[in-house]
């Protein structure tokens, strides 16, 4: 046996459990996403029809192209609904387990909170909090390394955007107190 035939297997201690209960199936997700896209297509189609989706003497009206794009989106959504109901394979196929969903939520919830915090604290303070919290809680990295990395990254981001390129970024009370 040569060295190239040796397989190295490394277990991930944070991997989700194999026997975790199923939260939802592929079919349910397909149906829900198709229904949401169909609702979006209907809303956009109605709004663009109201705006004007015809061909005028001067050319297309404002809603002409978006209306037909919403018709295409609606048709694709209906196709997705039909295939989801006709597919027997997807009915039994697992989309996400409870352990997998927990891992996804460990990233989604802080990111959502970051977006909300940015409205009140500004981009730089919210970024500092997000990075340091992620490193500490999710990455289990030492507190001083988390704080230092978050500070350096935020400082580099501030120098790059605010000073070097003079890009207007969302500011919070800290930046206002510092006169920026």
XYZ file of N, CA, C and O in Angstrom:
720
model
N 0.846 -1.169 0.000
C 0.000 0.000 0.000
C 0.892 1.233 0.000
O 1.767 1.396 0.821
N 0.636 2.155 -0.927
C 1.441 3.370 -1.005
C 0.875 4.439 -0.065
O -0.240 4.328 0.437
N 1.643 5.468 0.128
C 1.222 6.555 1.015
C 0.016 7.310 0.467
O -0.705 7.964 1.210
N -0.203 7.260 -0.846
C -1.334 7.986 -1.427
C -2.654 7.281 -1.150
O -3.709 7.872 -1.315
N -2.616 6.015 -0.729
C -3.849 5.278 -0.452
C -4.321 5.446 0.989
O -5.411 5.009 1.334
N -3.526 6.094 1.787
C -3.895 6.277 3.184
C -4.888 7.426 3.285
O -4.666 8.511 2.757
N -5.978 7.179 3.982
C -6.989 8.205 4.166
C -6.929 8.704 5.603
O -6.929 7.917 6.542
N -6.870 10.010 5.747
C -6.829 10.603 7.066
C -8.222 11.140 7.366
O -8.772 11.939 6.620
N -8.787 10.695 8.464
C -10.120 11.128 8.865
C -9.991 11.921 10.155
O -9.425 11.445 11.127
N -10.509 13.138 10.121
C -10.475 13.999 11.296
C -11.917 14.260 11.705
O -12.716 14.736 10.903
N -12.243 13.925 12.926
C -13.597 14.166 13.415
C -13.756 15.616 13.845
O -12.856 16.196 14.455
N -14.886 16.171 13.510
C -15.216 17.530 13.915
C -16.009 17.456 15.212
O -17.143 16.983 15.214
N -15.434 17.900 16.326
C -16.153 17.788 17.603
C -17.395 18.673 17.670
O -18.274 18.441 18.476
N -17.471 19.684 16.796
C -18.633 20.571 16.814
C -19.668 20.197 15.763
O -20.641 20.921 15.583
N -19.450 19.080 15.055
C -20.401 18.662 14.017
C -21.743 18.312 14.647
O -21.808 17.813 15.764
N -22.836 18.586 13.920
C -24.152 18.261 14.466
C -24.327 16.751 14.639
O -23.740 15.960 13.906
N -25.150 16.381 15.614
C -25.385 14.957 15.861
C -26.057 14.321 14.647
O -26.872 14.941 13.982
N -25.729 13.080 14.391
C -26.292 12.377 13.244
C -27.760 12.028 13.483
O -28.569 12.047 12.569
N -28.119 11.741 14.706
C -29.485 11.314 15.004
C -30.377 12.470 15.454
O -31.377 12.256 16.137
N -30.059 13.682 15.064
C -30.853 14.850 15.429
C -32.214 14.790 14.726
O -32.298 14.383 13.570
N -33.297 15.199 15.411
C -34.623 15.140 14.793
C -34.755 16.087 13.599
O -34.157 17.160 13.564
N -35.553 15.674 12.640
C -35.784 16.455 11.433
C -36.704 17.633 11.758
O -37.730 17.466 12.422
N -36.345 18.818 11.271
C -37.186 19.994 11.463
C -38.167 20.129 10.306
O -39.348 20.372 10.505
N -37.663 19.959 9.089
C -38.527 20.074 7.916
C -37.944 19.297 6.742
O -36.759 18.961 6.730
N -38.801 19.031 5.765
C -38.377 18.287 4.580
C -38.133 19.248 3.421
O -38.527 20.413 3.460
N -37.512 18.727 2.373
C -37.227 19.519 1.182
C -38.534 19.968 0.530
O -38.651 21.106 0.069
N -39.543 19.112 0.526
C -40.817 19.457 -0.112
C -41.457 20.671 0.566
O -41.939 21.577 -0.098
N -41.477 20.692 1.872
C -42.102 21.809 2.598
C -41.365 23.113 2.291
O -41.991 24.146 2.048
N -40.057 23.074 2.271
C -39.281 24.286 1.971
C -39.533 24.726 0.535
O -39.722 25.924 0.275
N -39.582 23.775 -0.401
C -39.870 24.117 -1.793
C -41.232 24.782 -1.933
O -41.384 25.777 -2.646
N -42.230 24.248 -1.254
C -43.582 24.805 -1.339
C -43.622 26.204 -0.731
O -44.184 27.138 -1.321
N -43.026 26.376 0.453
C -43.053 27.687 1.121
C -42.317 28.736 0.286
O -42.829 29.849 0.087
N -41.142 28.403 -0.226
C -40.383 29.361 -1.034
C -41.135 29.686 -2.320
O -41.225 30.852 -2.726
N -41.732 28.689 -2.957
C -42.497 28.933 -4.181
C -43.700 29.825 -3.912
O -44.018 30.716 -4.708
N -44.381 29.622 -2.790
C -45.528 30.463 -2.437
C -45.097 31.902 -2.147
O -45.774 32.859 -2.548
N -43.977 32.060 -1.453
C -43.470 33.408 -1.178
C -43.072 34.124 -2.475
O -43.367 35.310 -2.655
N -42.407 33.403 -3.370
C -42.028 34.005 -4.651
C -43.258 34.316 -5.502
O -43.297 35.328 -6.210
N -44.284 33.463 -5.436
C -45.519 33.720 -6.162
C -46.208 34.975 -5.614
O -46.706 35.809 -6.382
N -46.224 35.129 -4.295
C -46.806 36.334 -3.690
C -46.028 37.579 -4.116
O -46.629 38.622 -4.424
N -44.703 37.476 -4.148
C -43.882 38.591 -4.606
C -44.179 38.909 -6.064
O -44.323 40.079 -6.445
N -44.288 37.884 -6.910
C -44.573 38.084 -8.336
C -45.928 38.745 -8.531
O -46.075 39.650 -9.364
N -46.933 38.318 -7.768
C -48.259 38.928 -7.878
C -48.238 40.389 -7.436
O -48.842 41.249 -8.090
N -47.539 40.667 -6.348
C -47.446 42.046 -5.864
C -46.733 42.935 -6.873
O -47.202 44.027 -7.205
N -45.600 42.457 -7.374
C -44.854 43.244 -8.364
C -45.635 43.392 -9.659
O -45.637 44.461 -10.281
N -46.298 42.310 -10.090
C -47.099 42.367 -11.315
C -48.220 43.376 -11.192
O -48.447 44.191 -12.102
N -48.936 43.354 -10.068
C -50.037 44.304 -9.866
C -49.515 45.742 -9.841
O -50.086 46.634 -10.471
N -48.417 45.972 -9.126
C -47.884 47.322 -9.011
C -47.392 47.829 -10.362
O -47.606 49.002 -10.703
N -46.745 46.989 -11.128
C -46.250 47.425 -12.436
C -47.391 47.573 -13.445
O -47.306 48.402 -14.347
N -48.441 46.799 -13.307
C -49.620 46.971 -14.162
C -50.266 48.320 -13.866
O -50.683 49.044 -14.766
N -50.324 48.656 -12.570
C -50.887 49.927 -12.137
C -50.047 51.095 -12.658
O -50.569 52.127 -13.067
N -48.731 50.919 -12.659
C -47.816 51.961 -13.145
C -47.935 52.146 -14.644
O -47.790 53.243 -15.157
N -48.189 51.064 -15.333
C -48.299 51.095 -16.792
C -47.413 50.036 -17.396
O -46.195 50.151 -17.366
N -48.036 48.990 -17.929
C -47.268 47.875 -18.476
C -47.520 47.695 -19.965
O -47.328 46.614 -20.505
N -47.942 48.738 -20.617
C -48.254 48.632 -22.046
C -47.168 49.307 -22.879
O -46.222 49.894 -22.344
N -47.353 49.212 -24.184
C -46.446 49.867 -25.110
C -47.118 51.149 -25.553
O -48.199 51.134 -26.119
N -46.487 52.260 -25.280
C -47.036 53.579 -25.571
C -46.533 54.044 -26.934
O -45.671 53.408 -27.551
N -47.031 55.181 -27.402
C -46.557 55.722 -28.683
C -45.094 56.147 -28.600
O -44.390 56.198 -29.610
N -44.629 56.431 -27.378
C -43.231 56.840 -27.193
C -42.334 55.667 -26.798
O -41.141 55.843 -26.614
N -42.906 54.478 -26.643
C -42.125 53.305 -26.244
C -42.770 52.613 -25.060
O -43.941 52.843 -24.751
N -42.033 51.768 -24.382
C -42.618 51.036 -23.251
C -42.881 51.964 -22.060
O -42.118 52.886 -21.802
N -43.981 51.692 -21.378
C -44.279 52.448 -20.165
C -43.358 51.973 -19.040
O -42.651 50.979 -19.180
N -43.414 52.656 -17.911
C -42.476 52.403 -16.809
C -42.552 50.978 -16.277
O -41.546 50.402 -15.869
N -43.723 50.367 -16.273
C -43.865 49.032 -15.704
C -43.816 47.907 -16.713
O -44.059 46.752 -16.365
N -43.508 48.212 -17.969
C -43.564 47.196 -19.030
C -42.615 46.023 -18.765
O -43.049 44.879 -18.663
N -41.328 46.292 -18.656
C -40.354 45.218 -18.456
C -40.477 44.561 -17.077
O -40.471 43.328 -16.978
N -40.629 45.340 -15.999
C -40.797 44.687 -14.688
C -42.058 43.818 -14.617
O -42.053 42.787 -13.946
N -43.125 44.222 -15.320
C -44.347 43.412 -15.316
C -44.073 42.036 -15.919
O -44.453 41.015 -15.353
N -43.398 42.020 -17.052
C -43.141 40.729 -17.697
C -42.108 39.902 -16.935
O -42.162 38.669 -16.959
N -41.224 40.557 -16.239
C -40.311 39.818 -15.356
C -41.087 39.181 -14.203
O -40.809 38.048 -13.803
N -42.090 39.886 -13.689
C -42.910 39.300 -12.620
C -43.777 38.166 -13.149
O -44.053 37.210 -12.423
N -44.193 38.228 -14.409
C -44.932 37.109 -15.022
C -44.021 35.879 -15.106
O -44.441 34.759 -14.794
N -42.775 36.089 -15.497
C -41.818 34.977 -15.565
C -41.569 34.407 -14.172
O -41.545 33.184 -13.978
N -41.405 35.278 -13.174
C -41.206 34.825 -11.798
C -42.417 34.050 -11.305
O -42.276 33.010 -10.645
N -43.613 34.518 -11.614
C -44.832 33.808 -11.228
C -44.918 32.442 -11.889
O -45.293 31.450 -11.251
N -44.556 32.366 -13.170
C -44.565 31.077 -13.870
C -43.560 30.106 -13.277
O -43.854 28.917 -13.091
N -42.382 30.607 -12.940
C -41.368 29.749 -12.321
C -41.833 29.280 -10.945
O -41.579 28.132 -10.556
N -42.522 30.141 -10.205
C -43.044 29.767 -8.888
C -44.107 28.681 -9.010
O -44.129 27.732 -8.214
N -44.986 28.823 -9.982
C -46.011 27.792 -10.204
C -45.366 26.469 -10.612
O -45.787 25.396 -10.163
N -44.346 26.538 -11.459
C -43.616 25.329 -11.840
C -42.990 24.677 -10.607
O -43.041 23.450 -10.437
N -42.404 25.485 -9.727
C -41.811 24.959 -8.499
C -42.847 24.304 -7.602
O -42.584 23.255 -7.000
N -44.045 24.886 -7.507
C -45.118 24.287 -6.711
C -45.540 22.940 -7.280
O -45.693 21.956 -6.544
N -45.733 22.879 -8.593
C -46.168 21.630 -9.228
C -45.123 20.542 -9.047
O -45.449 19.408 -8.665
N -43.860 20.866 -9.286
C -42.818 19.839 -9.143
C -42.648 19.401 -7.691
O -42.346 18.244 -7.425
N -42.865 20.315 -6.745
C -42.757 19.949 -5.326
C -43.860 18.965 -4.948
O -43.625 18.023 -4.177
N -45.057 19.171 -5.464
C -46.159 18.264 -5.127
C -46.075 16.937 -5.865
O -46.537 15.916 -5.366
N -45.471 16.929 -7.047
C -45.377 15.691 -7.820
C -44.177 14.835 -7.444
O -44.156 13.645 -7.736
N -43.190 15.403 -6.798
C -41.969 14.674 -6.456
C -42.170 13.847 -5.193
O -42.480 14.371 -4.128
N -41.965 12.561 -5.322
C -42.072 11.676 -4.154
C -40.756 11.634 -3.378
O -40.740 11.420 -2.178
N -39.659 11.827 -4.093
C -38.334 11.767 -3.466
C -38.143 12.887 -2.453
O -37.644 12.675 -1.355
N -38.550 14.116 -2.820
C -38.346 15.264 -1.948
C -39.221 15.231 -0.704
O -38.913 15.868 0.288
N -40.310 14.484 -0.745
C -41.207 14.423 0.412
C -40.514 13.792 1.608
O -40.750 14.181 2.749
N -39.656 12.818 1.358
C -38.976 12.117 2.446
C -37.586 12.663 2.720
O -36.972 12.323 3.725
N -37.074 13.504 1.836
C -35.710 14.005 1.972
C -35.640 15.103 3.030
O -36.427 16.044 3.036
N -34.688 14.994 3.923
C -34.516 15.955 5.010
C -33.871 17.229 4.491
O -32.849 17.192 3.812
N -34.469 18.361 4.847
C -33.873 19.651 4.490
C -32.910 20.103 5.578
O -31.790 20.512 5.301
N -33.378 20.054 6.827
C -32.542 20.488 7.941
C -32.965 19.737 9.207
O -34.138 19.475 9.419
N -31.957 19.402 10.008
C -32.232 18.784 11.306
C -32.146 19.867 12.383
O -31.689 20.983 12.130
N -32.570 19.527 13.572
C -32.558 20.496 14.671
C -31.132 20.965 14.974
O -30.891 22.150 15.188
N -30.176 20.058 14.966
C -28.785 20.434 15.255
C -28.219 21.337 14.160
O -27.492 22.297 14.448
N -28.553 21.046 12.910
C -28.087 21.896 11.811
C -28.718 23.278 11.889
O -28.041 24.289 11.680
N -30.010 23.324 12.205
C -30.698 24.604 12.318
C -30.120 25.432 13.461
O -29.982 26.658 13.348
N -29.738 24.785 14.541
C -29.123 25.490 15.671
C -27.820 26.152 15.221
O -27.535 27.294 15.593
N -27.032 25.458 14.403
C -25.772 26.031 13.915
C -26.014 27.200 12.969
O -25.294 28.202 12.994
N -27.026 27.085 12.138
C -27.358 28.181 11.223
C -27.830 29.395 12.018
O -27.446 30.534 11.748
N -28.663 29.163 13.021
C -29.181 30.265 13.833
C -28.067 30.939 14.646
O -28.156 32.123 14.959
N -27.009 30.173 14.971
C -25.877 30.751 15.698
C -25.168 31.813 14.859
O -24.474 32.677 15.398
N -25.342 31.770 13.549
C -24.774 32.785 12.666
C -25.836 33.816 12.267
O -25.575 35.010 12.240
N -27.044 33.340 11.986
C -28.102 34.231 11.498
C -28.533 35.258 12.545
O -28.661 36.446 12.239
N -28.782 34.829 13.761
C -29.293 35.737 14.799
C -28.296 36.865 15.100
O -28.684 38.041 15.107
N -27.007 36.570 15.327
C -26.073 37.689 15.550
C -25.956 38.622 14.335
O -25.792 39.831 14.496
N -26.050 38.067 13.138
C -25.976 38.905 11.944
C -27.190 39.819 11.850
O -27.071 41.001 11.496
N -28.360 39.298 12.183
C -29.566 40.117 12.207
C -29.449 41.205 13.277
O -29.784 42.375 13.032
N -28.946 40.836 14.437
C -28.748 41.817 15.497
C -27.724 42.881 15.088
O -27.858 44.056 15.440
N -26.712 42.478 14.329
C -25.719 43.421 13.806
C -26.401 44.451 12.905
O -26.130 45.654 13.008
N -27.285 43.984 12.026
C -27.992 44.907 11.128
C -28.854 45.888 11.912
O -28.926 47.070 11.569
N -29.494 45.405 12.958
C -30.313 46.292 13.794
C -29.433 47.253 14.593
O -29.734 48.448 14.689
N -28.355 46.738 15.164
C -27.464 47.573 15.977
C -26.788 48.650 15.130
O -26.530 49.754 15.618
N -26.524 48.352 13.878
C -25.870 49.315 13.001
C -26.731 50.569 12.830
O -26.203 51.671 12.690
N -28.038 50.422 12.889
C -28.926 51.572 12.745
C -28.773 52.554 13.907
O -29.003 53.747 13.738
N -28.415 52.049 15.082
C -28.337 52.890 16.273
C -26.895 53.195 16.695
O -26.627 54.276 17.205
N -25.991 52.232 16.496
C -24.615 52.388 16.964
C -23.641 52.776 15.869
O -22.501 53.142 16.152
N -24.050 52.655 14.617
C -23.159 52.921 13.500
C -22.439 51.647 13.076
O -22.431 50.638 13.783
N -21.828 51.712 11.906
C -21.179 50.538 11.321
C -19.995 50.049 12.139
O -19.837 48.855 12.375
N -19.172 50.961 12.616
C -17.916 50.562 13.238
C -18.114 49.941 14.614
O -17.508 48.910 14.928
N -18.951 50.516 15.434
C -19.205 49.951 16.761
C -19.933 48.613 16.625
O -19.593 47.640 17.294
N -20.918 48.551 15.734
C -21.646 47.296 15.522
C -20.719 46.208 14.976
O -20.815 45.043 15.381
N -19.803 46.585 14.085
C -18.841 45.609 13.553
C -17.910 45.099 14.643
O -17.609 43.905 14.707
N -17.439 46.017 15.496
C -16.589 45.619 16.608
C -17.306 44.612 17.502
O -16.749 43.573 17.871
N -18.558 44.902 17.837
C -19.332 43.987 18.691
C -19.567 42.640 18.013
O -19.447 41.590 18.643
N -19.904 42.662 16.722
C -20.162 41.413 15.997
C -18.905 40.542 15.930
O -18.944 39.356 16.248
N -17.794 41.124 15.537
C -16.563 40.353 15.372
C -16.078 39.802 16.707
O -15.754 38.613 16.824
N -16.040 40.641 17.717
C -15.541 40.167 19.012
C -16.462 39.112 19.613
O -15.990 38.126 20.185
N -17.769 39.277 19.455
C -18.713 38.285 19.983
C -18.619 36.973 19.225
O -18.615 35.896 19.832
N -18.550 37.030 17.908
C -18.407 35.809 17.114
C -17.150 35.049 17.495
O -17.175 33.832 17.675
N -16.044 35.768 17.579
C -14.784 35.097 17.897
C -14.833 34.472 19.278
O -14.337 33.360 19.477
N -15.425 35.166 20.229
C -15.457 34.675 21.609
C -16.459 33.540 21.792
O -16.131 32.497 22.340
N -17.692 33.730 21.312
C -18.763 32.774 21.573
C -18.711 31.593 20.608
O -18.735 30.433 21.030
N -18.664 31.876 19.321
C -18.695 30.790 18.330
C -17.317 30.152 18.180
O -17.195 28.927 18.154
N -16.273 30.978 18.073
C -14.933 30.448 17.855
C -14.213 30.005 19.110
O -13.174 29.366 19.038
N -14.732 30.385 20.278
C -14.121 30.042 21.562
C -12.660 30.517 21.624
O -11.783 29.826 22.118
N -12.428 31.720 21.114
C -11.092 32.306 21.091
C -10.941 33.187 22.328
O -11.910 33.772 22.812
N -9.747 33.301 22.823
C -9.476 34.071 24.031
C -10.019 35.491 23.901
O -10.000 36.078 22.818
N -10.465 36.033 25.023
C -11.105 37.350 25.031
C -10.166 38.427 24.484
O -10.571 39.254 23.667
N -8.919 38.434 24.902
C -8.003 39.476 24.459
C -7.749 39.397 22.953
O -7.629 40.425 22.293
N -7.685 38.182 22.407
C -7.494 38.033 20.963
C -8.735 38.496 20.206
O -8.630 39.121 19.142
N -9.898 38.192 20.758
C -11.156 38.605 20.118
C -11.275 40.121 20.095
O -11.609 40.704 19.051
N -10.994 40.755 21.216
C -11.091 42.213 21.293
C -10.044 42.893 20.417
O -10.341 43.876 19.723
N -8.819 42.368 20.431
C -7.752 42.952 19.620
C -8.054 42.828 18.124
O -7.926 43.795 17.370
N -8.477 41.649 17.700
C -8.794 41.433 16.288
C -9.942 42.326 15.852
O -9.890 42.939 14.782
N -10.994 42.404 16.667
C -12.140 43.251 16.331
C -11.725 44.712 16.250
O -12.144 45.442 15.345
N -10.871 45.152 17.177
C -10.420 46.542 17.171
C -9.578 46.838 15.930
O -9.791 47.846 15.254
N -8.631 45.953 15.617
C -7.755 46.174 14.456
C -8.580 46.173 13.170
O -8.414 47.054 12.306
N -9.478 45.215 13.024
C -10.297 45.150 11.817
C -11.160 46.404 11.682
O -11.254 46.993 10.603
N -11.782 46.815 12.773
C -12.645 47.998 12.738
C -11.832 49.255 12.445
O -12.273 50.124 11.688
N -10.646 49.356 13.019
C -9.783 50.514 12.763
C -9.347 50.554 11.301
O -9.362 51.624 10.676
N -8.963 49.412 10.751
C -8.571 49.350 9.337
C -9.756 49.727 8.442
O -9.608 50.459 7.456
N -10.931 49.227 8.798
C -12.130 49.547 8.033
C -12.419 51.053 8.099
O -12.754 51.678 7.094
N -12.256 51.651 9.277
C -12.488 53.091 9.442
C -11.492 53.896 8.611
O -11.880 54.819 7.897
N -10.215 53.538 8.705
C -9.192 54.271 7.950
C -9.428 54.116 6.452
O -9.337 55.090 5.690
N -9.759 52.916 6.021
C -9.968 52.669 4.598
C -11.165 53.448 4.062
O -11.056 54.164 3.065
N -12.305 53.302 4.706
C -13.525 53.906 4.163
C -13.658 55.389 4.506
O -13.950 56.202 3.629
N -13.483 55.743 5.776
C -13.748 57.120 6.192
C -12.624 58.082 5.831
O -12.900 59.225 5.475
N -11.401 57.638 5.950
C -10.288 58.559 5.753
C -9.732 58.462 4.325
O -9.679 59.458 3.607
N -9.349 57.264 3.888
C -8.704 57.126 2.589
C -9.665 57.388 1.426
O -9.338 58.132 0.500
N -10.843 56.765 1.456
C -11.764 56.895 0.331
C -12.899 57.885 0.575
O -13.679 58.164 -0.323
N -13.021 58.397 1.794
C -14.044 59.366 2.160
C -15.454 58.895 1.761
O -16.247 59.628 1.195
N -15.734 57.634 2.099
C -17.038 57.042 1.823
C -17.935 57.288 3.032
O -17.517 57.113 4.172
N -19.152 57.677 2.769
C -20.092 57.932 3.858
C -20.641 56.593 4.350
O -21.290 55.862 3.609
N -20.344 56.276 5.603
C -20.816 55.037 6.226
C -21.766 55.393 7.357
O -21.711 56.497 7.885
N -22.639 54.443 7.751
C -23.558 54.724 8.863
C -22.789 55.039 10.142
O -21.939 54.275 10.570
N -23.077 56.201 10.714
C -22.394 56.639 11.920
C -23.323 56.519 13.113
O -24.538 56.601 13.001
N -22.730 56.354 14.275
C -23.480 56.251 15.521
C -23.057 57.336 16.486
O -22.309 58.261 16.126
N -23.480 57.225 17.730
C -23.159 58.259 18.722
C -21.654 58.358 19.030
O -21.169 59.441 19.330
N -20.901 57.258 18.940
C -19.462 57.327 19.221
C -18.748 58.175 18.178
O -17.925 59.018 18.527
N -19.066 57.958 16.918
C -18.435 58.746 15.859
C -18.834 60.215 15.972
O -18.021 61.107 15.738
N -20.083 60.471 16.347
C -20.532 61.869 16.522
C -19.781 62.515 17.682
O -19.414 63.696 17.595
N -19.534 61.765 18.760
C -18.797 62.305 19.907
C -17.340 62.593 19.548
O -16.732 63.504 20.078
N -16.783 61.811 18.605
C -15.395 62.014 18.174
C -15.287 63.050 17.052
O -14.196 63.335 16.595
N -16.425 63.563 16.607
C -16.393 64.598 15.579
C -16.294 64.075 14.174
O -15.885 64.809 13.274
N -16.637 62.852 13.922
C -16.562 62.285 12.562
C -17.905 62.227 11.937
O -18.878 61.874 12.307
